[in-house]
Every structure is written in structure tokens, then in C-alpha cells.
Amino acid sequence: MKTKLRHWTFFFAAAAIAAPGCSDNADPVYKDASQSVERRVDDLLSRMTLEEKVGQMCQYVGLNHMRQTAVVLSEAEMKKSHAMGFYADCPPERIEEMIREGITGSFLHVTSVEEANYIQSLALRSRLAIPVLIGIDAMHGTGLVRGATVYPTEIGQAASFNPALVEKIGRETALEMRASGSQWTFGPNIEVARDARWGRVGDTFGEDPYLVTQLGVAAVKGLQGADFTGEDYVIACAKHMAGGSQPVNGINGAPNDMSERTLREVFLPPFEKCVEAGIYTVMAAHNEYDGIPCHGSRFLLTDILRGEWGFDGFVVSDWMDIERMQDYHTTGATLRDVYSQTLDAGMDMHMHGPDFYYEVLEMVRDGVIPESRIEASVRPILAAKFRLGLFENPYVGEEKTRGTLFCEEHRATALDAARESIVLLENDGILPLDPAKYRRVLVTGPFADNQVQLGDWAFRQPEENVTTVWEGLQAVSPETQFTLCDLGWNVRNITPEQVRGAVRQAAGKDLAIVVVGENSLRYHWKEKTCGENSDRYDISLYGEQEPLIRALHATGIPVVVVMTNGRPLSTEWVSENVAALIEAWEPGSLGGQAVAEVLYGKVNPSGKMPISVPRHSGQIPVYYNHKFTHHWFPYATGKSSPLYEFGYGLSYTTFGYGDVELSAGTMAPDGQLTASVTLTNTGSTAGTEVVQLYLRDKVSSATRPVKELRDFRRVTLAPGESTRVEFTLTPDKLAYYDAKMHYGVEPGDFEVMIGSSSRDKDLRRAVFTVK
Ligand code: BGC
């Protein structure tokens, strides 16, 4: 490894000194930063060979990644892998040559500045010295880079109902990405998660199209700024288009078989709004929609994306999914077939590997694909490189890395985000904990003291950067005598004997805090129970976790349960029996501190559920914005209602809602009106409430959901304080696809519901008429 690094340093230095590339005139327009991006792209394109053009559409995994993967995976295993790759007939040395030849456009899985700089140094030695675009899944901070700030995963961010916070996280993530050598994140994930069995729920902003849209747009603004010009912003990627978050059986990549109406009403709005907000890239989904793999869907990737929404960035494929059109979907017998299908659908960049390059090159040479089709894809890719400032400076200096990653400001945001993401689900009055009453506390469960709280898309971080629940508790309540009974992080391996050990340790304690949940860490690929490709048919607490809670409960001491998990977990018995239950999601680097602050009342919890929790996986799909007939009849056995509803979450204070007041009883289809309530903090602690506004179209030509979130506001009030919360209702909040699939507002009565959750009993109502 050392030798390799020296080798890289040499290249980097040599490339930096040598005049990059050898163009055919001294001052080509494309190298002149004072020229417009359009002129620079035109000039560069006019100088490029066909090989160089096709090369821009090709992405490869990082050189280090390739070398490491080749040692641990066979070729057959690698073909099936979604996280690791190498190229059997194209070793890293050949890829290095290809970079120097100027026929590689992009890389992913480059996780160190040294490697990023090295790859750029090779690219600058190519004929036209076109830098490469380095992509990474910076889903909640650039957590695949060691030393980065890891924020709560998207599902936790969503529980904050706080777009400004999500924008800030995006902004800081962009800075940390640029400081670690990447310029393109494969996020945000703006899929609407409608199946708790699906392992990637934690990757998303939850089940509601409106919330997902607001937070997705906020993330894009944070990541891209106004138009990502300069060296401080990155390009974002809306993924995965579309519908993979409601797979037929909960399995990642399984078909999605839904009506165009549901696709357009539920799954597409976040994409459309992110396009409107200027998102520059879109990733196609693994799944098929209506019998056509999304990677080959002209309907999705061209007709809707570019035709209807005017998208002018570029589309990237997901990991080897074009090849899977040949292997799994079998819509083509050869690679040529599927490459041709995807290009016809509107694909611009291939993730990842050399096959695409050689096949597509040949197809253009054979006249099957016109060169102009290639140029259409290359233009936006080159434009991004210009706007990101890569032609001026593709390198990252060590100082920038040191001063930016995990800096004080970013740590503060990560802590705030963790605080705001925590949802208090149950509290019999035990919280906030009184240290004078609970002096000796047992802390146990698989996730009390390790990095599982970082969630998916994070590699191991330096221990000193992560505050676990165990560490947080000691820092927040130094007067309490805490005892740790560590069960290890692997929920698959916890034994009944370990449970008995924890019970023995509970003797003489006043309280037990049990940290349970799921593990999404990708470096535990085969052990994790959640995250990418870790779907479950049973969403209860896995293994011995519930027996552990039951056994501790049976000792008679109060039990407080903290869950760290990336998907809803059905915990009916736990909910009904323990003293308190906290949903901490995957709270990131400083999550343990935030959990402890909530437990001891230093922070009043304000998070609300961004997704419903089923009681049982047999109820799935469970979402609040269902049609009335979804619950036409109750189940013959067991309850039909969810365990926790969308929008629900407790506080240490209470809030009172006044009646809903409307500015008028009627509204023109193109008019607007306001709906308002008076909110009062009726408790004795300061607190933050998320006021939620739902609408229902009472009679409609096509069926409508029983309610849909159409606005929300976070409001902080001192004890006894009141405020008026006002919402403006505009036609876009009432519009839908009518019986003839026309999008618009249908006249008639609409019900406005305002309150603290989507539960009927938490909502105040009023009706107005659209005339
Ligand atoms: C995931 C994508 C991700 C890509 C690159 C795929 O397996 O589905 O979301 O961006 O890998 O890591």
C-alpha cells in the first residue's frame, strides 16, 4: 500500500507540474474560464474524438475499491453484488491507462482525497485534459469517507419536519464532499416509502409525497446552491425513478405494478419538484414499471422527465442495472440490445464498467446509433464539469480536508438534527428521567455502544467522532451510576444466555435502558437486517431483542426502550408494556448525545413519525393517505389500525389547538384562501410542535385518499404561550388527476384538517367549497 501511495504522489506532482494535455492550439476556448459554459462545451465537443465522447458516458469504481474487491469476491459473486465491483478482464492498470487516454468520464467509490487527486492527475495527462466527475453516495453526510460528519439518515431527518435543517445538512455535506474529492452525490433519495419490509426505508424521507417533496427540494438547494457553480457545491441526484419503494413483495428491485394514476399522484411529484428546483441528475430505478425495466423506459426517462418536466441535466443508471436488463429482466438477448434500449430510453451515463464503452462505440461506428445521440448525453456531463470548476482546479488540498470534515459547525448541525429527529412514542410519565430517583441504571441492548447508529452509507468512523448512547448518558447525567451490559452489535447472534446475563445485571438497579433496533451498516453486509438489499417479511424486533425486553420487564424495574432503526418496527407488546419508548432512527455521529439529552429532559422531543408503523407485516401496505375502502372491513382477528400513525409524536409539554378558521367559505378554482388555528403550549415546559394541515376532497370523479398532508409548520412556544398559525391554500394543493386523467381542481367541498398528527382524534376540521 505504501509503495502504491508513493507512486500516486509522484504522478500527482508530475501532473501538476506538466502542462496538462496537448491541445491543438495554445488557448482553446474551453480552457478559458471567462467564457460561457455553453461556448466552452461547444468548443470542447468540437475537439473530441468519438472515443472521447463515448468515454464521458462511462463510470468506473475507484481503483482502490477494484483492487480490494478483486481479493475478496469471485467473479460470479461480484456479478451479483450491489456494493462491490471490479472488472475481471480490465484490471486497474488498464483503467489507469484509459483515464490517461481520456476515455473515462466518471468514478464512484473513491473514498480518499489521495485517490481522488491521483485519478484527476491521470485525467489531466489525457489529450484534452478533461477532469473526471467523482460520485459518491453522500446520503446523510459523506459517511463513506473516514472522518466525515454523519448526520441522521433521511428517515430521521424527515421526522424533524424541518426543511431548513435538511437544507443545512445538504450544504455542509457538499462542503465535506468537495473537501474529500467528490463533486456528485447520488442523493437525495426521494422515493415515497410505502412498504416497511423494504430495507431502504431509512434512505428515504418517509411515506408522504408532500413531506418527501419539501425535504427533497431542501436537500437539493443545500447540495447544489443556486446552480452549483464554483468549488463549494456539488451536483445532486434524484433517485430512483420510479416506484421501487413499493415493490410487490417488499424486496428491493422487485416489480412495481401500479396504475399510472398512483405513479403520478404518489411517486412522481417529488421528482417533478426536484427537477423544478434544478436538480442536475436523475438515477433510474432497479425495478420494472408496468412491465418495462425503468432503465429501458422511454416513458419515464424521456417523455415525462424531459418532455413534461423539461429536465436538462443527465440521467445515470444504477449499479449494473442496464446489464440486468439482459440477465434478469431479459428484455434483450445481448448487451448490445439492452444498451440500445437504455440509450433509446434516455440514459446518459453508465454505472459502471468497460462493456458499455466498447459496445456503444461499436454501435456508433456501425451506424446503429448516431453520434449526435452521444453528444446529447455528453453535453450536460461536460457542462457540469465546467460549472463545478473542475477544469480550473480538480484537486483537493490537505488543508481543505482537515478544516472541513467534522468541523465544529457541522458537528453542531449533526447534533441538532439528531435532537430534532427523535420521536417520543410512549411515556407513562417516567421521562424525563429524574437522576435522584433512578440512581443505578443498567444500559444494555445490541446498539448501546457501537457505530450502528450511523446507518447505511457510512463506513467505520474514528471512535472519537461517534458518541454512543452509553457515552452520551454518562456525559449528560454524571451523577447517575450507569452499568453497561454489552451484547455486541450483531442481533443475529444474541443468545438466550446473554439475555439471562443482562437480567442478572439488572439486580439492584433502579431502571434499565435498552437500546434495540436494526443494523444497516454496509460493512456488515451479510449480518445486517436492514438497509440496501436487506428486506424482511417480518418487521418485528429481530432475534432475542424482544425476549430481552420482556425479561428485564419481568424483573419489575422500569424499562425504557430506545430504538435505532432505519425502518418501522412492529413492537406492539413493547409499546403496551414498557415505561417509555423512543424512536431514535439512525441518529448519526452524535446520536447518543441527543438520545441522552432527550432521556434526561435537556431536550424536549419534537420529532413526528414520517411513516406509519404497522402492528404486523400482514397489514402492509400501511400508510395514512389511503383510500376509504382500504379499511372497508376490519380484520377478523387483531386490530386494523397502525401501531403509530404518520405525524404522531409526543412531547414533554402539551399543546392545545383552537378551532380551524377559514378566511372564506368558498374559493375559486384559481383563487386561494387561508386556514388558521391558535396553538397554545398548555404544559409547563417549552416545546416545539409540528402543526400539520391535511385536506380531503369530499366528492370527486376519481377516488381520493381519506386525507393528504398539504402543509406543516414547526412552532416553538414557551409554557402558556399562544400563537396563530396560518396556512395558505392554493389550487396546487387541491389539484389531482380526475377520472379522465386531467390534472386540475374539481369544484365541490373540501375538508381542511389541522392538528398534531394524521390521527382523526388529533385533528380540528372545517369545510370550504370550490365554485
Ligand atoms: C444503489 C444506488 C447507489 C449505487 C452506488 C446501488 O446499489 O441502488 O442507490 O447510488 O448503488 O453506490
XYZ file of C-alpha atoms in Angstrom, residues 5 7 10 16 26 76 218 266 381 403-404 455 530 607 675 732 759:
17
model
C 0.791 5.781 -2.382
C 3.611 6.033 -6.822
C 4.726 11.008 -7.856
C 0.586 19.230 -11.524
C -2.419 27.308 -27.251
C -19.587 -14.783 -10.025
C -34.489 21.466 0.525
C -47.698 9.421 -5.176
C -21.860 15.978 -18.397
C -10.541 22.203 8.133
C -13.872 20.983 6.786
C -26.931 3.772 9.496
C -31.854 -3.507 7.285
C -39.926 14.646 16.129
C -56.857 28.411 7.136
C -51.904 23.205 -6.444
C -54.944 10.587 13.595
